[in-house]
Amino acid sequence: MKQHISRLPGAYLLAALGMGLFLHGCGAPEESGEPGLDVSVTEPVERDFDAIREDGAIRMITRYSSNTYFLHQGIEWGFEYEFVKRFADEHDLALEVVIIGEEENPYDLLNSGEGDLIAGNYTKTAERRAVVDFTRPYNLVNQLVIYSGAVEDPPQTVRELALSDIPVTIRSNSSYYHHIRDLQDEGIDLSVDLVPNDFDTESLLFDVSQNKYQATVADDNIFQASVKYMEGLAQGPTITEHDTIAWAIRKNAPRLKEELNAYLEDHFQFRGEDREPKRSLFLDILRERYFDDSEPLADYYSPTPELENEGIISPYDDLIQSVADSAGLDWLMVASIVAQETRFNPQSKSWAGAVGLMQILPRYSQVEDSTLLYDEEVNLREGVRILKEHLDHYSYMDSTNQWAFSLAAYNAGQGHLGDARRLAIDQNKNPNKWENVSDALLKLMHRTYYRNARHGFCRGIETVRYVREIRNRYKIYKNVIAMNEQNRQQSLPSIMGIFNLP
């Protein structure tokens, strides 16, 4: 195989396609004949499905991209995110997202227990199987050569490509690399440029569209999604057909594998003698949304977005920051609450009568004219005032517990939270520790416990999930802000949200 190792300059690469593409900084890999997965964690932790259920959350490891997970108007989207979220919801679990960071290895994150599954459009390879297990498949893909539009008369077969001087730029830890090696065994010696493993397929596609590289390889579904908002890409020959896509899990998690496989079987099966794939309606909708007919996805991303009047997290970034700062609160936490409450919809009204961005109940508001609560600034100031009262109430706690209790009180009210704390005391547990009170909140869903509570039944699972999801989203918001600041300092394009969906 004609193989080259690309040695990149120290500057980081970035493609800001809306909120979706991070082509981040990387050093050059070591030259070797057999680049591998470079794992450092060889023994997986003990954390199977029973432990996940007891914890109340399943953690998805993924990359930040348009086909896996991204933020739009501060809300989580992405094919993998929505598909895993459905599984989590069916099992009354919160979904925590672990974004693979710079210089982080997804297999190490999995086996160390930072996450429970890798959901990133992964094909099964022998090298990956050596360190992780896989679920049953949930998709079939073809792997395609993708050319820069600047390449004149691009080869239309892999044999023609092998005879050309066009190098194919890929990662050494990708399944594409292994399939190209299979072609070498067949006597088709493609020229290959290897880039560091912290690139992803979408970032390489963007570089090819900008003519930084002449060609790369991508799964057909990723290409179909990317070409909607990237210009300058041309489809070439197929490297391999009908590769199966699955989620990666720890080898010592048979119960999790069983549960995930049962879920996936409901949504994807091979039927008939021809083994044609049959998908559920839900999976078909996701495929249409993100891949097959992804014109709407182009509205989430733009290579040249307009900066004016747009925020990094939401359309209300400046207003949220101003109101939060005036109360001495972290504006990203307030933004995460707004995302949880109303998905940044100022006209939202709940069945209980709570209105506006932060779902204020008029009877608890200090605003005399309740119609003013639909005003974004008025509503935010009321929500922040109430939140600040909760924070002041728990000011004797450390910051982590103070925020957890305050978020729980904002959601369920001080009455139910008081019941949960008294129940924790009855069980000889510290009522000032969130893990103890969150467990008590779950118990208050059962008659044995809530019949003696002052405020009766509490759907504690909703409150526990509310706290968990807000805190997890807050961490993601912080990462997005940090990435944006890093790119600004390096005079690279900003990472931003696009708010032009109908």
PDB file of N, CA and C in Angstrom, residues 25 60 200 228 234 263-264 267 286 297 302 314 328 398 456 477 486:
ATOM      1  N   GLY A  25      -7.755  20.551  17.197  1.00  0.00           N
ATOM      2  CA  GLY A  25      -6.313  20.493  17.098  1.00  0.00           C
ATOM      3  C   GLY A  25      -5.782  19.108  17.340  1.00  0.00           C
ATOM      4  N   MET A  60     -24.051   7.963  26.954  1.00  0.00           N
ATOM      5  CA  MET A  60     -23.733   7.737  25.545  1.00  0.00           C
ATOM      6  C   MET A  60     -22.460   8.476  25.169  1.00  0.00           C
ATOM      7  N   ASP A 200     -12.615  13.317  12.489  1.00  0.00           N
ATOM      8  CA  ASP A 200     -13.742  12.444  12.229  1.00  0.00           C
ATOM      9  C   ASP A 200     -14.115  12.550  10.756  1.00  0.00           C
ATOM     10  N   LYS A 228     -25.645  18.115   1.874  1.00  0.00           N
ATOM     11  CA  LYS A 228     -26.747  19.079   1.907  1.00  0.00           C
ATOM     12  C   LYS A 228     -26.263  20.467   2.289  1.00  0.00           C
ATOM     13  N   ALA A 234     -17.773  15.447  -4.534  1.00  0.00           N
ATOM     14  CA  ALA A 234     -18.227  14.612  -5.648  1.00  0.00           C
ATOM     15  C   ALA A 234     -18.094  13.148  -5.261  1.00  0.00           C
ATOM     16  N   TYR A 263     -34.181  -3.939  22.058  1.00  0.00           N
ATOM     17  CA  TYR A 263     -34.654  -2.642  21.551  1.00  0.00           C
ATOM     18  C   TYR A 263     -34.356  -2.504  20.061  1.00  0.00           C
ATOM     19  N   LEU A 264     -33.141  -2.835  19.661  1.00  0.00           N
ATOM     20  CA  LEU A 264     -32.748  -2.687  18.256  1.00  0.00           C
ATOM     21  C   LEU A 264     -33.530  -3.637  17.361  1.00  0.00           C
ATOM     22  N   HIS A 267     -36.598  -2.313  15.987  1.00  0.00           N
ATOM     23  CA  HIS A 267     -36.466  -1.227  15.009  1.00  0.00           C
ATOM     24  C   HIS A 267     -35.722  -1.606  13.733  1.00  0.00           C
ATOM     25  N   LEU A 286     -36.216   8.899  11.566  1.00  0.00           N
ATOM     26  CA  LEU A 286     -34.879   9.413  11.892  1.00  0.00           C
ATOM     27  C   LEU A 286     -33.976   9.415  10.665  1.00  0.00           C
ATOM     28  N   LEU A 297     -31.906  19.504   7.537  1.00  0.00           N
ATOM     29  CA  LEU A 297     -30.661  19.560   8.292  1.00  0.00           C
ATOM     30  C   LEU A 297     -29.802  20.722   7.836  1.00  0.00           C
ATOM     31  N   SER A 302     -24.652  25.951   8.460  1.00  0.00           N
ATOM     32  CA  SER A 302     -24.299  26.814   7.345  1.00  0.00           C
ATOM     33  C   SER A 302     -22.818  27.112   7.396  1.00  0.00           C
ATOM     34  N   SER A 314     -28.303  29.889  22.267  1.00  0.00           N
ATOM     35  CA  SER A 314     -29.711  30.105  21.942  1.00  0.00           C
ATOM     36  C   SER A 314     -29.902  31.513  21.386  1.00  0.00           C
ATOM     37  N   GLY A 328     -26.064  37.334  39.987  1.00  0.00           N
ATOM     38  CA  GLY A 328     -24.868  36.606  40.405  1.00  0.00           C
ATOM     39  C   GLY A 328     -24.923  35.122  40.106  1.00  0.00           C
ATOM     40  N   ASP A 398     -22.545  22.690  50.048  1.00  0.00           N
ATOM     41  CA  ASP A 398     -21.519  22.913  49.036  1.00  0.00           C
ATOM     42  C   ASP A 398     -22.207  23.169  47.696  1.00  0.00           C
ATOM     43  N   GLY A 456     -47.827  14.233  50.150  1.00  0.00           N
ATOM     44  CA  GLY A 456     -48.349  13.127  49.373  1.00  0.00           C
ATOM     45  C   GLY A 456     -47.427  12.643  48.261  1.00  0.00           C
ATOM     46  N   TYR A 477     -22.859  22.746  27.474  1.00  0.00           N
ATOM     47  CA  TYR A 477     -22.821  24.174  27.145  1.00  0.00           C
ATOM     48  C   TYR A 477     -21.451  24.773  27.465  1.00  0.00           C
ATOM     49  N   GLN A 486     -11.691  29.128  22.327  1.00  0.00           N
ATOM     50  CA  GLN A 486     -10.412  28.632  21.812  1.00  0.00           C
ATOM     51  C   GLN A 486     -10.271  28.969  20.325  1.00  0.00           C
TER      52      GLN A 486
END
